[in-house]
Coordinates of C-alpha atoms in Angstrom, one line a residue:
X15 CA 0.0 0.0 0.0
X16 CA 1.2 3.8 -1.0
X17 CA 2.7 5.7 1.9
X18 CA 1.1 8.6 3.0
X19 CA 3.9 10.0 4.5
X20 CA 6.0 9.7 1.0
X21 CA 2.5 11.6 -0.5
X22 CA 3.2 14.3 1.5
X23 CA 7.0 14.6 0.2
X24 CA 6.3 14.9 -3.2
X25 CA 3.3 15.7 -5.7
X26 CA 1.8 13.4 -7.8
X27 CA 3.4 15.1 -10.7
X28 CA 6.9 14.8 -9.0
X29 CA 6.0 10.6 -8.6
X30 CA 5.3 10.3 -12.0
X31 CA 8.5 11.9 -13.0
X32 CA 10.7 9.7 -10.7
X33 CA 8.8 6.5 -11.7
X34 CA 9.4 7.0 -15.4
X35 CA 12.7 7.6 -15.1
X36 CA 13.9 5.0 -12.6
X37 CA 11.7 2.3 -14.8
X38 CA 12.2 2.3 -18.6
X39 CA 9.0 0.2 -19.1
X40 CA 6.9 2.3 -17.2
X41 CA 5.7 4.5 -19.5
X42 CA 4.7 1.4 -22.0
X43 CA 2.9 -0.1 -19.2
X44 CA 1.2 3.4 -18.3
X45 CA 0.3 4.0 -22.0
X46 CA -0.9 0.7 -22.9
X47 CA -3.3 0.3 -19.3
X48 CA -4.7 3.8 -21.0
X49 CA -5.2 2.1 -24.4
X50 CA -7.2 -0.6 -22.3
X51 CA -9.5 2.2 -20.5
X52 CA -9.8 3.7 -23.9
X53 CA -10.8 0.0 -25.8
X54 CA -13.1 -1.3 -22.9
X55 CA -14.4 2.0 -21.1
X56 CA -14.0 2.3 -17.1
X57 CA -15.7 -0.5 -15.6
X58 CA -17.4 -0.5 -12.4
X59 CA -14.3 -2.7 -11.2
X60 CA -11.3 -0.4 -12.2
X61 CA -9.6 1.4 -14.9
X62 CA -7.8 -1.8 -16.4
X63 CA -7.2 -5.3 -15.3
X64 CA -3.9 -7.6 -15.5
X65 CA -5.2 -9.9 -18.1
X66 CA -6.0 -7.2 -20.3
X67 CA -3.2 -5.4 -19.9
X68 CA -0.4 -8.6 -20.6
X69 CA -3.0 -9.2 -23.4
X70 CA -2.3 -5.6 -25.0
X71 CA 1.0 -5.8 -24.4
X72 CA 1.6 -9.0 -26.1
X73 CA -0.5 -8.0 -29.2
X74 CA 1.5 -4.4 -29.8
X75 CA 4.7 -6.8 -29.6
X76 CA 5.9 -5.8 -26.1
X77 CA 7.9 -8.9 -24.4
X78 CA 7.1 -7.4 -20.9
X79 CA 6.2 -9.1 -17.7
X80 CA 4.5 -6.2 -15.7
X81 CA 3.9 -7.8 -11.9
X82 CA 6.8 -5.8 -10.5
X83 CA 6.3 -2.7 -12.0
X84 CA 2.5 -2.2 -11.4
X85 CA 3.2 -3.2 -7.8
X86 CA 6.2 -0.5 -7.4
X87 CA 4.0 2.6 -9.4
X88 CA 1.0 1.3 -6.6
X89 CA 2.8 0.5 -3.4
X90 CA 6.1 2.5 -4.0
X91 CA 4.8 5.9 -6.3
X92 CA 1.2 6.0 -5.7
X93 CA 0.2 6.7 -9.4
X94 CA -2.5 3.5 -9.3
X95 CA -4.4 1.8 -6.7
X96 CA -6.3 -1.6 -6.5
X97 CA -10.1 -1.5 -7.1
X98 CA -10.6 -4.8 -7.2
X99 CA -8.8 -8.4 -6.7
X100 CA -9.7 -12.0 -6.5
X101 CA -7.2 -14.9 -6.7
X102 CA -8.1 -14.7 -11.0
X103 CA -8.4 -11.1 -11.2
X104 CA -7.0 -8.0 -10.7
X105 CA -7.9 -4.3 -11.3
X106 CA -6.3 -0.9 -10.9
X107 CA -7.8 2.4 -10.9
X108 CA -5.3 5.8 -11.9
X109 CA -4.8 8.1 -9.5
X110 CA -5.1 11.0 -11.8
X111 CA -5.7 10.0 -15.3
X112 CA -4.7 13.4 -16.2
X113 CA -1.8 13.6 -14.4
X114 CA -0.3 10.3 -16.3
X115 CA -1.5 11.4 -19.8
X116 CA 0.6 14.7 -19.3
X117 CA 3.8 13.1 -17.6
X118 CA 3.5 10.9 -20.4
X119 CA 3.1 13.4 -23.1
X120 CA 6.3 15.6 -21.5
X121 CA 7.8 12.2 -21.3
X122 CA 8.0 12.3 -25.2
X123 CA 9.2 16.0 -25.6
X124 CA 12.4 17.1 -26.7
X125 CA 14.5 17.6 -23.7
X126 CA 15.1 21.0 -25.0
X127 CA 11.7 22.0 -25.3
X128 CA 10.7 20.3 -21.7
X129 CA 13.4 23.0 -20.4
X130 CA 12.4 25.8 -22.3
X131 CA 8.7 25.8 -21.3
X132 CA 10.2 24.4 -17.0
X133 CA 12.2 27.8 -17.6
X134 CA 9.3 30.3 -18.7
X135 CA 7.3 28.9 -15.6
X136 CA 10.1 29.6 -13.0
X137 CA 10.1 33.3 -14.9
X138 CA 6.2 33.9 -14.0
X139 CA 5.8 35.5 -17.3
X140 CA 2.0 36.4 -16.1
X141 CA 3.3 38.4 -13.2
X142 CA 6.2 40.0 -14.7
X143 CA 4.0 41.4 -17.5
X144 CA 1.3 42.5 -15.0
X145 CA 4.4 44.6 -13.1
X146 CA 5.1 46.2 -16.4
X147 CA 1.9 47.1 -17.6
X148 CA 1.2 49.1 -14.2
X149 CA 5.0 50.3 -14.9
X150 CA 3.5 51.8 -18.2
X151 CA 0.2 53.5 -16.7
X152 CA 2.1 55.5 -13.9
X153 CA 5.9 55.7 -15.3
X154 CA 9.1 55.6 -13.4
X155 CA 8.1 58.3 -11.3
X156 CA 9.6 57.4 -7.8
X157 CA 13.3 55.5 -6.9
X158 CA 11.5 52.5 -6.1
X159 CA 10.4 52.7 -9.6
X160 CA 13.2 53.0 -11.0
X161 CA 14.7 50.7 -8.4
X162 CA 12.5 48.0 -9.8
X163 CA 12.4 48.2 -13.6
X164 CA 16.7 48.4 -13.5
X165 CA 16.1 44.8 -11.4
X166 CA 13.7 43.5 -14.0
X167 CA 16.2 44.8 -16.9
X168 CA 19.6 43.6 -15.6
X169 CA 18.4 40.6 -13.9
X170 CA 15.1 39.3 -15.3
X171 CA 15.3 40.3 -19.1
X172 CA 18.3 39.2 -20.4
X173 CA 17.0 35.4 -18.5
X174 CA 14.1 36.1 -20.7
X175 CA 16.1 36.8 -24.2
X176 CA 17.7 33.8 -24.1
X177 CA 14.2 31.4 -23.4
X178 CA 12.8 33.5 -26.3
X179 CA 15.5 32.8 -28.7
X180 CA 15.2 29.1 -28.2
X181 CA 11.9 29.5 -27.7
X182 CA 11.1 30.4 -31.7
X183 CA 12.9 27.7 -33.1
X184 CA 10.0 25.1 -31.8
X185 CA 5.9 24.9 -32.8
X186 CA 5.6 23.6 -29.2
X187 CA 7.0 26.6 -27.4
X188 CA 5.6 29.3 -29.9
X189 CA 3.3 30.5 -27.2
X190 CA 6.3 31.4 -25.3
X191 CA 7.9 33.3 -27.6
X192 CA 5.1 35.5 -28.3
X193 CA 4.2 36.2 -24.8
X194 CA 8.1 37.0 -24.1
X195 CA 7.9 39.5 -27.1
X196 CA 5.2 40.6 -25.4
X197 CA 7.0 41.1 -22.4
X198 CA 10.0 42.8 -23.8
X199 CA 8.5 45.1 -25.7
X200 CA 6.4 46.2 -22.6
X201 CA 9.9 47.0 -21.0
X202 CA 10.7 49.2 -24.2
X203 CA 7.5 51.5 -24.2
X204 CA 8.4 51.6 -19.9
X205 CA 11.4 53.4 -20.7
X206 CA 9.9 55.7 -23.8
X207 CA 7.0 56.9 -21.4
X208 CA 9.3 57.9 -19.1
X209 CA 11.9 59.0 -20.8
X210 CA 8.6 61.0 -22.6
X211 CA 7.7 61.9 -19.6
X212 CA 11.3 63.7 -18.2
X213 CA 11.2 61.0 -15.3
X214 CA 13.8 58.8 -15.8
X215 CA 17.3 59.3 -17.2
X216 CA 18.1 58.6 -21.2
X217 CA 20.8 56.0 -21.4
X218 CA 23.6 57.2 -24.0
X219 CA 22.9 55.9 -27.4
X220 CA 25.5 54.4 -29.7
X221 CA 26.1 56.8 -32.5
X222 CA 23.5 55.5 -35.7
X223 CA 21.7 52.6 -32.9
X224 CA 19.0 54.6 -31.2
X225 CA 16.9 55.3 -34.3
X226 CA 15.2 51.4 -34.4
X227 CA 13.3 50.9 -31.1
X228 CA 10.0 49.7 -32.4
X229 CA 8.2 46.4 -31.6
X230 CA 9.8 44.1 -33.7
X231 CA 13.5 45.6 -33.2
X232 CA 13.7 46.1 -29.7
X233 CA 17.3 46.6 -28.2
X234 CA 18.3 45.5 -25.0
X235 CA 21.0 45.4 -22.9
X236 CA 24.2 44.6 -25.5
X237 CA 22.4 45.9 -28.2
X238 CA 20.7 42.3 -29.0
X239 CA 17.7 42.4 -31.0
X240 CA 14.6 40.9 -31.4
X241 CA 12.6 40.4 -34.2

């Protein structure tokens, strides 16, 4: 039986993660007890049984015995549970269905796109944009202002620049790009208000580079663009 006191250690999510990478066969068995729900419907029972589940396996060509691995993704991760069992039968509920269809679906990604779209979360791309939209309504108009927008240029930005240029070179992590564009070019019109405004500083422009600051050519930092 799961522990509850390993539940409380780690997320469901965070099970599933460690169980498909400490057991290569995991995932197979995962997706093809799925393909069984999907075939036969839920049952009053469970989810899937064993004898379908060997039976599935053994038709899509897999030479897998999965006793020990069902037992440790139950006993040992939590991700399934007995609903029912007789000495001839045995039946497993998921956990979360939906939690194993999307550890399975990241399970496939390219690495590189699994890290890109783990890095924009860490960045809270919804907050940072909030802070610079209320940025743009009032302007840099006090030190803590100013305090904050050189934080989110020198520190948060240039993290930013470099998830968005990896970020266009994949369909799956288009999303992110265009919110990060989004983001960046909120930064830009921060500084023209002000600077607009006579509330914050201009920064010295290099001689024939300050005439291109418009959404799709936005300069930052090193004089990088965007576009």
């Amino acid at each position: 039986m799961f522990s509850e006191d390993r539940s409380l250690i780690a997320t469901l999510k965070d099970r599933l993660t460690e169980a498909l990478l400490k057991y290569e066969k995991a995932s197979i068995i995962l997706r093809v007890a799925l393909s069984v729900t999907e075939d036969r419907g839920r049952s009053e029972v469970g989810d899937f049984d064993y004898k379908s589940l060997v039976s599935k396996l053994m038709e899509l060509g897999y030479d897998i015995e999965p006793k020990m691995i069902l037992r440790a993704l139950e006993r040992d991760y939590g991700i399934i549970q007995t609903s029912y069992k007789t000495s001839n039968q045995h039946w497993w509920r998921f956990i979360d269905e939906d939690a194993v269809r999307e550890a399975l679906q990241q399970d496939e990604e390219d690495p590189e796109i699994v890290l890109i779209k783990t890095q924009a979360l860490s960045l809270d791309l919804v907050g940072l944009e909030k802070k610079l939209g209320i940025l743009l309504q009032r302007g840099l108009k006090t030190d803590l202002d100013r305090i904050t927008f050189r934080k989110i240029a020198f520190e948060e930005l240039p993290l930013l620049l470099d998830v968005y240029r990896r970020s266009t070179q994949y369909e799956e992590t288009r999303e992110i790009s265009q919110r990060i564009k989004k983001i960046l070019t909120l930064a830009s019109k921060v500084v023209k208000n002000s600077n607009a405004k006579g509330n914050y500083p201009r920064l010295p422009e290099k001689e024939g580079k300050g005439e291109n600051n418009d959404v799709d050519s936005l300069r930052l930092l090193h004089g990088e663009d965007i576009s």
